[in-house]
Short mmCIF file of C-alpha atoms in Angstrom, two decimals:
data_model
loop_
_atom_site.label_atom_id
_atom_site.label_comp_id
_atom_site.label_asym_id
_atom_site.label_seq_id
_atom_site.Cartn_x
_atom_site.Cartn_y
_atom_site.Cartn_z
CA MET L 1 2.07 -22.75 17.49
CA ALA L 2 4.12 -20.13 19.17
CA GLY L 3 5.41 -20.87 22.60
CA ASN L 4 6.30 -18.36 25.22
CA GLY L 5 10.02 -18.94 25.31
CA THR L 6 9.67 -22.69 25.54
CA ASN L 7 12.65 -24.93 24.93
CA ALA L 8 11.45 -25.70 21.43
CA VAL L 9 11.60 -22.03 20.58
CA ARG L 10 14.80 -21.03 22.30
CA PRO L 11 17.34 -22.28 19.75
CA ARG L 12 15.84 -19.94 17.22
CA LEU L 13 15.90 -16.85 19.37
CA LYS L 14 19.02 -15.55 17.68
CA ARG L 15 16.94 -15.21 14.60
CA LEU L 16 14.70 -12.78 16.39
CA ARG L 17 17.22 -9.96 16.24
CA TRP L 18 15.57 -8.64 13.13
CA LEU L 19 12.39 -8.10 15.06
CA GLY L 20 13.88 -5.16 16.87
CA PRO L 21 12.10 -3.45 19.72
CA ALA L 22 8.39 -4.11 19.54
CA MET L 23 6.64 -1.10 20.95
CA MET L 24 3.14 -2.47 20.80
CA GLY L 25 3.84 -5.44 22.98
CA ALA L 26 6.35 -8.14 23.54
CA VAL L 27 7.03 -10.50 20.69
CA VAL L 28 7.01 -13.84 22.36
CA GLY L 29 9.17 -16.32 20.53
CA TRP L 30 9.44 -17.65 17.03
CA PRO L 31 5.98 -17.56 15.53
CA GLY L 32 5.41 -20.82 13.72
CA TRP L 33 6.90 -23.45 11.45
CA VAL L 34 7.34 -25.96 14.22
CA GLY L 35 9.57 -28.74 12.95
CA SER L 36 10.75 -26.85 9.89
CA GLU L 37 13.01 -23.90 9.35
CA PRO L 38 11.32 -20.61 8.59
CA PRO L 39 11.70 -20.12 4.85
CA GLU L 40 13.28 -16.69 4.97
CA LEU L 41 12.88 -13.55 6.95
CA PRO L 42 11.67 -10.10 6.04
CA PRO L 43 14.58 -7.81 5.24
CA PHE L 44 13.93 -5.39 8.08
CA SER L 45 12.41 -5.02 11.52
CA PRO L 46 8.65 -4.93 11.08
CA ARG L 47 6.95 -1.97 12.71
CA SER L 48 3.22 -1.65 13.15
CA GLY L 49 1.28 1.16 11.52
CA TYR L 50 0.48 2.17 15.10
CA GLU L 51 4.00 3.50 15.45
CA PHE L 52 3.57 5.78 12.44
CA ALA L 53 0.10 6.99 13.43
CA ARG L 54 -0.48 10.40 14.93
CA PRO L 55 -0.80 10.57 18.71
CA GLU L 56 -4.52 11.38 18.49
CA THR L 57 -5.13 8.29 16.33
CA ARG L 58 -3.20 6.11 18.75
CA ALA L 59 -5.19 7.57 21.61
CA ILE L 60 -8.46 6.48 20.01
CA GLN L 61 -7.14 2.96 19.54
CA ASP L 62 -5.83 2.78 23.10
CA ASP L 63 -9.07 3.93 24.72
CA GLU L 64 -11.41 0.97 24.95
CA PHE L 65 -14.34 3.34 25.46
CA ALA L 66 -13.54 5.62 22.52
CA ASN L 67 -12.38 3.00 20.02
CA PRO L 68 -15.23 2.71 17.48
CA GLY L 69 -13.92 -0.64 16.25
CA LEU L 70 -15.42 -2.18 19.36
CA PHE L 71 -18.92 -1.74 17.93
CA TRP L 72 -17.98 -4.11 15.11
CA ILE L 73 -16.57 -6.56 17.58
CA GLU L 74 -19.75 -6.43 19.64
CA ARG L 75 -21.84 -7.06 16.54
CA GLY L 76 -19.49 -9.89 15.64
CA ALA L 77 -20.05 -11.43 19.07
CA GLU L 78 -23.81 -11.37 18.46
CA LEU L 79 -23.44 -12.89 15.01
CA TRP L 80 -21.22 -15.63 16.42
CA ARG L 81 -24.27 -16.96 18.23
CA SER L 82 -26.92 -16.05 15.64
CA PRO L 83 -28.48 -19.17 14.13
CA ALA L 84 -28.82 -19.32 10.34
CA GLY L 85 -29.47 -21.84 7.58
CA PRO L 86 -31.86 -24.81 7.55
CA GLY L 87 -30.32 -26.34 10.65
CA GLU L 88 -30.47 -23.09 12.61
CA ARG L 89 -26.77 -23.33 13.31
CA SER L 90 -24.37 -20.62 14.37
CA CYS L 91 -20.61 -20.37 14.61
CA HIS L 92 -21.06 -21.25 18.25
CA SER L 93 -22.84 -24.50 17.40
CA CYS L 94 -19.58 -25.98 16.09
CA HIS L 95 -16.83 -23.91 17.64
CA GLY L 96 -18.28 -23.12 21.04
CA ALA L 97 -16.94 -19.97 22.59
CA ALA L 98 -15.02 -17.72 20.20
CA THR L 99 -11.96 -18.07 22.40
CA ALA L 100 -11.49 -21.35 20.50
CA MET L 101 -10.37 -19.11 17.63
CA ALA L 102 -7.38 -17.78 19.59
CA GLY L 103 -4.42 -17.49 17.23
CA THR L 104 -6.38 -18.35 14.10
CA ALA L 105 -6.48 -14.90 12.52
CA ALA L 106 -2.70 -14.59 12.86
CA THR L 107 -2.27 -17.44 10.34
CA TYR L 108 -4.39 -15.95 7.53
CA PRO L 109 -4.43 -15.80 4.56
CA LYS L 110 -3.87 -19.52 4.23
CA ILE L 111 -4.51 -22.38 1.81
CA ASP L 112 -7.96 -23.90 2.18
CA GLU L 113 -7.44 -27.58 1.50
CA VAL L 114 -10.95 -28.14 0.14
CA VAL L 115 -10.88 -25.45 -2.52
CA ALA L 116 -7.06 -25.72 -2.80
CA ARG L 117 -6.74 -21.95 -2.95
CA LEU L 118 -5.46 -19.18 -0.77
CA VAL L 119 -8.31 -17.61 1.20
CA ASN L 120 -8.34 -14.77 3.68
CA LEU L 121 -10.25 -14.74 6.93
CA GLU L 122 -13.37 -13.13 5.48
CA GLN L 123 -13.50 -15.73 2.72
CA ARG L 124 -12.92 -18.51 5.24
CA ILE L 125 -15.83 -17.30 7.31
CA ASN L 126 -18.01 -17.39 4.21
CA LEU L 127 -16.79 -20.90 3.36
CA CYS L 128 -17.82 -21.95 6.84
CA ARG L 129 -21.25 -20.46 6.28
CA THR L 130 -21.83 -22.25 3.01
CA ARG L 131 -20.27 -25.57 4.08
CA HIS L 132 -21.43 -25.99 7.62
CA VAL L 133 -24.26 -23.56 8.23
CA GLY L 134 -25.89 -23.96 4.84
CA ALA L 135 -26.45 -20.22 4.64
CA GLU L 136 -25.70 -17.68 1.97
CA PRO L 137 -22.23 -16.15 2.13
CA TYR L 138 -22.10 -12.58 3.33
CA PRO L 139 -21.25 -10.03 0.65
CA LEU L 140 -17.56 -9.11 0.83
CA GLU L 141 -16.97 -5.89 2.76
CA SER L 142 -20.47 -6.09 4.25
CA ASP L 143 -20.97 -5.03 7.83
CA PRO L 144 -21.77 -8.52 9.18
CA LEU L 145 -18.77 -10.10 7.49
CA LEU L 146 -16.39 -7.40 8.73
CA SER L 147 -17.94 -7.67 12.19
CA LEU L 148 -17.39 -11.41 12.37
CA SER L 149 -13.91 -11.04 10.94
CA ALA L 150 -13.06 -8.34 13.48
CA TYR L 151 -14.48 -10.50 16.28
CA VAL L 152 -12.50 -13.56 15.25
CA THR L 153 -9.40 -11.40 14.83
CA ARG L 154 -9.96 -10.01 18.32
CA GLN L 155 -9.41 -13.52 19.66
CA SER L 156 -5.82 -13.28 18.36
CA ALA L 157 -5.07 -9.84 19.80
CA GLY L 158 -1.48 -9.83 20.99
CA GLU L 159 -0.55 -12.93 18.99
CA PRO L 160 2.35 -12.62 16.53
CA LEU L 161 1.53 -12.82 12.83
CA ARG L 162 2.71 -16.13 11.42
CA VAL L 163 1.47 -16.95 7.94
CA ARG L 164 2.83 -19.95 6.10
CA ILE L 165 4.47 -19.45 2.74
CA ASP L 166 5.60 -23.01 2.12
CA GLY L 167 3.90 -25.81 0.21
CA ARG L 168 1.01 -24.72 -1.91
CA ALA L 169 1.15 -21.21 -0.45
CA ARG L 170 4.53 -20.67 -2.07
CA GLU L 171 3.30 -19.71 -5.51
CA TRP L 172 0.79 -17.29 -3.99
CA PHE L 173 3.58 -15.77 -1.97
CA GLU L 174 5.75 -15.36 -5.06
CA ARG L 175 2.88 -13.72 -6.91
CA GLY L 176 2.33 -11.38 -3.98
CA ARG L 177 5.98 -10.40 -3.92
CA GLU L 178 5.81 -9.70 -7.65
CA LEU L 179 2.73 -7.49 -7.22
CA TYR L 180 4.42 -5.66 -4.37
CA ARG L 181 7.22 -4.66 -6.74
CA GLU L 182 5.13 -3.91 -9.79
CA ARG L 183 4.78 -0.27 -10.77
CA VAL L 184 1.16 0.66 -11.41
CA GLY L 185 -1.03 3.61 -12.19
CA GLN L 186 -0.45 7.03 -13.61
CA MET L 187 1.96 7.66 -10.72
CA ASN L 188 3.84 4.56 -11.86
CA VAL L 189 4.80 3.46 -8.36
CA ALA L 190 5.21 0.11 -6.63
CA CYS L 191 4.36 -0.65 -2.99
CA THR L 192 8.02 -1.25 -2.23
CA GLN L 193 9.08 2.23 -3.32
CA CYS L 194 7.25 3.85 -0.44
CA HIS L 195 6.75 1.10 2.14
CA ASP L 196 10.29 -0.30 2.00
CA GLN L 197 12.42 2.49 0.57
CA ARG L 198 10.83 5.65 1.96
CA VAL L 199 9.42 4.66 5.31
CA GLY L 200 9.15 7.58 7.70
CA HIS L 201 9.08 10.26 5.00
CA LEU L 202 6.14 12.61 4.75
CA LEU L 203 3.64 12.38 1.93
CA ARG L 204 1.75 15.60 2.62
CA ALA L 205 0.84 15.21 6.29
CA GLU L 206 1.04 11.42 6.23
CA ARG L 207 4.07 9.65 7.60
CA ILE L 208 4.76 6.72 5.29
CA SER L 209 4.51 3.48 7.22
CA GLN L 210 5.74 0.04 6.34
CA GLY L 211 2.24 -0.80 5.13
CA GLN L 212 1.82 -3.49 7.76
CA ILE L 213 -1.58 -5.14 8.12
CA ASN L 214 -1.42 -6.54 11.65
CA GLY L 215 -4.26 -4.17 12.58
CA PHE L 216 -6.72 -5.31 9.90
CA PRO L 217 -9.64 -5.37 9.64
CA ALA L 218 -9.11 -1.89 11.08
CA TYR L 219 -11.35 1.03 11.89
CA LEU L 220 -10.41 3.76 9.41
CA LEU L 221 -11.06 7.32 10.50
CA ARG L 222 -11.22 8.52 6.89
CA TRP L 223 -14.26 6.35 6.20
CA GLY L 224 -15.76 5.99 9.65
CA THR L 225 -15.98 2.25 9.22
CA VAL L 226 -14.05 -0.96 9.61
CA SER L 227 -12.22 -1.88 6.44
CA SER L 228 -10.69 -5.07 5.15
CA VAL L 229 -7.10 -5.27 3.97
CA HIS L 230 -8.31 -5.53 0.40
CA ARG L 231 -10.36 -2.35 0.64
CA ARG L 232 -7.27 -0.61 1.97
CA PHE L 233 -5.20 -1.97 -0.92
CA GLN L 234 -7.79 -0.49 -3.27
CA PHE L 235 -7.39 2.89 -1.65
CA CYS L 236 -3.63 2.75 -2.03
CA ASN L 237 -4.04 1.85 -5.70
CA GLU L 238 -6.48 4.71 -6.22
CA GLN L 239 -3.98 7.14 -4.68
CA ALA L 240 -1.48 6.01 -7.31
CA ARG L 241 -4.24 6.51 -9.89
CA ALA L 242 -4.22 2.80 -10.62
CA GLU L 243 -7.29 0.67 -11.30
CA PRO L 244 -8.03 -1.16 -8.06
CA LEU L 245 -8.42 -4.94 -8.17
CA PRO L 246 -11.62 -6.56 -6.90
CA ILE L 247 -11.99 -7.19 -3.18
CA GLY L 248 -11.51 -10.92 -2.68
CA SER L 249 -9.46 -11.31 -5.87
CA ASP L 250 -6.66 -13.84 -6.08
CA ASP L 251 -4.10 -11.11 -6.69
CA TYR L 252 -5.10 -9.16 -3.59
CA ASN L 253 -4.99 -12.39 -1.58
CA ALA L 254 -1.49 -13.07 -2.89
CA LEU L 255 -0.48 -9.53 -2.00
CA GLN L 256 -2.07 -9.90 1.43
CA LEU L 257 -0.06 -13.06 2.05
CA TYR L 258 3.17 -11.34 1.07
CA VAL L 259 2.42 -8.28 3.20
CA ALA L 260 1.39 -10.43 6.18
CA TRP L 261 4.65 -12.33 5.86
CA ARG L 262 6.55 -9.03 5.84
CA GLY L 263 4.99 -8.44 9.23
CA THR L 264 5.87 -11.82 10.70
CA GLY L 265 6.13 -11.44 14.45
CA LEU L 266 4.14 -8.22 14.69
CA VAL L 267 1.32 -8.69 17.14
CA VAL L 268 -2.30 -8.59 16.03
CA GLU L 269 -4.03 -5.37 17.05
CA ALA L 270 -7.78 -5.70 17.32
CA PRO L 271 -9.49 -3.36 16.97
CA ALA L 272 -6.82 -1.15 15.45
CA VAL L 273 -7.56 2.43 14.43
CA ARG L 274 -5.89 3.96 11.43
CA ARG L 275 -6.37 7.18 9.57
CA MET X 1 0.13 8.02 -31.44
CA ARG X 2 3.52 9.54 -31.90
CA MET X 3 6.48 7.51 -30.79
CA ILE X 4 9.35 8.70 -28.72
CA LEU X 5 12.46 6.62 -28.90
CA ALA X 6 15.12 7.73 -26.48
CA VAL X 7 18.54 6.13 -26.33
CA TRP X 8 20.52 6.95 -23.21
CA LEU X 9 24.26 6.75 -23.65
CA PRO X 10 26.52 6.76 -20.62
CA ALA X 11 28.86 9.25 -22.26
CA ALA X 12 26.23 11.88 -21.47
CA VAL X 13 25.23 12.01 -25.09
CA ALA X 14 21.65 11.01 -25.61
CA LEU X 15 19.74 10.93 -28.80
CA ALA X 16 16.04 10.91 -29.30
CA ALA X 17 14.49 10.10 -32.60
CA ALA X 18 10.87 10.95 -32.93
CA VAL X 19 8.49 9.66 -35.52
CA PRO X 20 5.78 12.24 -36.06
CA SER X 21 2.29 11.03 -36.77
CA THR X 22 -0.57 12.70 -38.51
CA ALA X 23 -2.79 12.72 -35.43
CA GLY X 24 -3.39 16.30 -34.39
CA SER X 25 -4.58 15.65 -30.84
CA ASP X 26 -1.59 13.82 -29.42
CA PRO X 27 -1.31 14.66 -25.73
CA ILE X 28 2.44 14.08 -25.64
CA ALA X 29 4.91 16.53 -27.12
CA ILE X 30 7.95 15.37 -29.06
CA TYR X 31 11.14 16.05 -27.20
CA GLN X 32 14.83 15.41 -27.46
CA ILE X 33 17.07 14.45 -24.59
CA VAL X 34 20.55 15.94 -24.76
CA GLY X 35 22.87 14.91 -21.95
CA ASP X 36 20.92 15.27 -18.71
CA ALA X 37 18.43 17.75 -20.11
CA ILE X 38 15.64 18.41 -22.56
CA PRO X 39 16.91 21.79 -23.72
CA ALA X 40 14.04 22.86 -25.98
CA PRO X 41 10.65 23.92 -24.55
CA LEU X 42 7.91 21.39 -25.29
CA ASP X 43 6.04 22.35 -28.45
CA ASP X 44 8.09 25.56 -28.38
CA LEU X 45 5.74 26.97 -25.74
CA ASP X 46 6.41 29.85 -23.36
CA GLY X 47 5.83 29.12 -19.69
CA ASP X 48 3.96 31.41 -17.32
CA PRO X 49 5.35 31.41 -13.74
CA VAL X 50 2.06 32.53 -12.20
CA ARG X 51 0.14 29.64 -13.70
CA GLY X 52 3.08 27.41 -12.84
CA ARG X 53 2.90 28.34 -9.17
CA ALA X 54 -0.81 27.46 -9.13
CA ILE X 55 -0.06 24.05 -10.65
CA VAL X 56 2.71 23.36 -8.14
CA ALA X 57 0.56 24.47 -5.19
CA GLY X 58 -2.67 22.82 -6.31
CA ARG X 59 -3.98 19.34 -6.89
CA LYS X 60 -3.12 19.43 -10.58
CA GLY X 61 0.63 19.07 -10.07
CA ASN X 62 0.36 18.03 -6.43
CA CYS X 63 4.10 18.75 -6.13
CA LEU X 64 3.72 19.57 -2.43
CA ALA X 65 2.77 15.95 -1.74
CA CYS X 66 6.49 15.19 -1.97
CA HIS X 67 8.36 18.52 -2.06
CA GLU X 68 8.67 21.49 0.26
CA ALA X 69 8.29 24.79 -1.56
CA PRO X 70 8.03 28.45 -0.55
CA ILE X 71 4.24 28.33 -0.77
CA PRO X 72 3.30 29.23 2.81
CA GLU X 73 -0.47 29.33 2.27
CA GLU X 74 -0.51 25.57 1.67
CA PRO X 75 0.01 23.42 4.78
CA PHE X 76 1.65 20.00 4.88
CA HIS X 77 4.45 19.83 2.36
CA GLY X 78 5.93 16.37 1.96
CA ASN X 79 9.60 15.45 2.02
CA LEU X 80 9.99 12.43 -0.26
CA GLY X 81 11.80 14.59 -2.80
CA PRO X 82 14.26 17.46 -2.40
CA PRO X 83 13.02 20.91 -1.34
CA LEU X 84 12.25 23.20 -4.27
CA ASP X 85 13.42 26.44 -2.69
CA GLY X 86 16.48 27.63 -4.61
CA ILE X 87 16.00 25.08 -7.38
CA GLY X 88 16.14 27.86 -9.98
CA SER X 89 19.78 28.53 -9.17
CA ARG X 90 20.69 24.85 -8.98
CA ALA X 91 19.12 23.57 -12.19
CA SER X 92 18.68 24.79 -15.76
CA SER X 93 15.33 24.83 -17.51
CA GLY X 94 16.44 21.86 -19.62
CA ALA X 95 17.44 19.84 -16.56
CA LEU X 96 14.10 20.60 -14.89
CA ARG X 97 12.26 19.63 -18.06
CA LEU X 98 13.90 16.20 -18.19
CA ARG X 99 13.16 15.64 -14.50
CA LEU X 100 9.50 16.46 -15.02
CA VAL X 101 9.04 14.63 -18.32
CA ALA X 102 11.19 11.52 -17.98
CA PRO X 103 12.79 11.28 -14.51
CA ARG X 104 13.49 7.57 -14.86
CA THR X 105 16.09 8.19 -17.54
CA LEU X 106 18.19 9.68 -14.73
CA ASN X 107 17.19 7.32 -11.91
CA PRO X 108 15.28 4.14 -12.76
CA ASP X 109 14.21 3.73 -9.12
CA THR X 110 12.85 7.22 -8.62
CA VAL X 111 9.41 7.61 -7.09
CA MET X 112 8.96 10.81 -9.09
CA PRO X 113 6.22 10.23 -11.66
CA ALA X 114 6.77 11.11 -15.29
CA PHE X 115 4.42 14.07 -15.56
CA HIS X 116 4.25 14.00 -19.34
CA GLN X 117 3.95 10.34 -20.30
CA VAL X 118 1.12 8.01 -21.27
CA GLU X 119 2.92 4.97 -22.66
CA GLY X 120 4.35 2.09 -20.67
CA LEU X 121 2.04 2.49 -17.68
CA ARG X 122 0.03 -0.33 -16.09
CA ARG X 123 -3.54 -0.30 -14.81
CA VAL X 124 -4.04 3.46 -15.10
CA LEU X 125 -7.32 4.53 -13.48
CA ALA X 126 -9.94 5.07 -16.18
CA PRO X 127 -10.40 8.87 -16.01
CA HIS X 128 -6.64 9.40 -16.35
CA ARG X 129 -5.98 6.85 -19.07
CA GLY X 130 -4.39 8.32 -22.17
CA SER X 131 -3.74 11.70 -20.56
CA PRO X 132 -0.46 12.82 -19.04
CA ILE X 133 -0.51 14.31 -15.54
CA LEU X 134 0.51 17.65 -17.05
CA ALA X 135 0.10 18.89 -20.61
CA ALA X 136 3.01 20.44 -22.48
CA GLN X 137 1.88 23.98 -21.60
CA GLU X 138 1.57 23.06 -17.93
CA ILE X 139 5.07 21.54 -17.91
CA GLU X 140 6.46 24.79 -19.30
CA ASP X 141 4.48 26.83 -16.75
CA VAL X 142 5.89 24.76 -13.88
CA ILE X 143 9.43 25.18 -15.22
CA ALA X 144 8.92 28.94 -15.52
CA TYR X 145 7.82 29.06 -11.88
CA LEU X 146 10.65 26.83 -10.62
CA LEU X 147 13.20 29.08 -12.34
CA THR X 148 11.96 31.97 -10.19
CA LEU X 149 12.96 30.07 -7.03
CA ARG X 150 16.49 31.42 -6.66
#
């Protein structure tokens, strides 16, 4: 895991030039891959959506009393200790305090070794429920699932994103990169055309960001609710007049992995507020 | 479905061979690319600049998402594409027509959508499938409006 400028990390610091100035918080050393070289680096300095947001949106995120995302985190904290299933077990029964989850969210999506597939944090929470609690999985995008996901993500606030794209994750990563470059919809556009090639331009009143997801699940002002990355992907697709893919689909997971990798080193914001 | 086969030659001579079909309700007009333009109006239609301005300003064309234009009553013009003010003295009707109908023949990486195309698109949202963003008449209306911006 990431060290704070430990000796193990220092030889790689030269590689951190691409990170550029991080305005949301200090990026504290190379974020992962201990014992192996990072596979490759994103082709630019990642910048959080926070930097592209309007001042009033940033103000809501920054104010711990005004930030509505905190309601989801509070509900998540309650659910963490809510017993369920035949054994009346909760997350807390196995994990103890949620602080044990520190850093975890920054590594998702990741390969689940049991199902041998890429899963995101929401899906991993549901796997935990079915495997260890013996309870029904929460419906994707449901309030309890987003609350738990936001709460677990909160435990990684300030941690740099560090997903793995080696081993079995590699083919998912490649698929994600392909999807990122695929033109879709009546507008016939690919993610990369706006979020790599036209960052900072105005689309109507919206400043085009890099499409980073270090703030997700995020509270979205347009919907007045917390939203998963996949729901946000759907919205982007709909704007291009493209058929959205299902939330939880393999393709969206692959895309999420690629986009998370693009943001390697950006710190997790929880709860983030976006328009 | 009618077919449009366009061959782009670097010597600025382009040919388009169209195979007409018997279907009467085809949403896509036949057109011919000559150099960097489509000189002939689609379906030989006359454009109306007043209707064109409404298309540019409104959700139908949604041109202001990416372009600034002298349409002061609409807030928030984007800047992904070039400003449209003065475009009428910079570009001919044929050049504008090609940029609206088939912009990728000029720049394969453009983010400008083809406003009069239904083929070769992926995962088009159901209500829009099979229809171009703008019909032939609407394309001509937009061109007529743009030519007034001098």
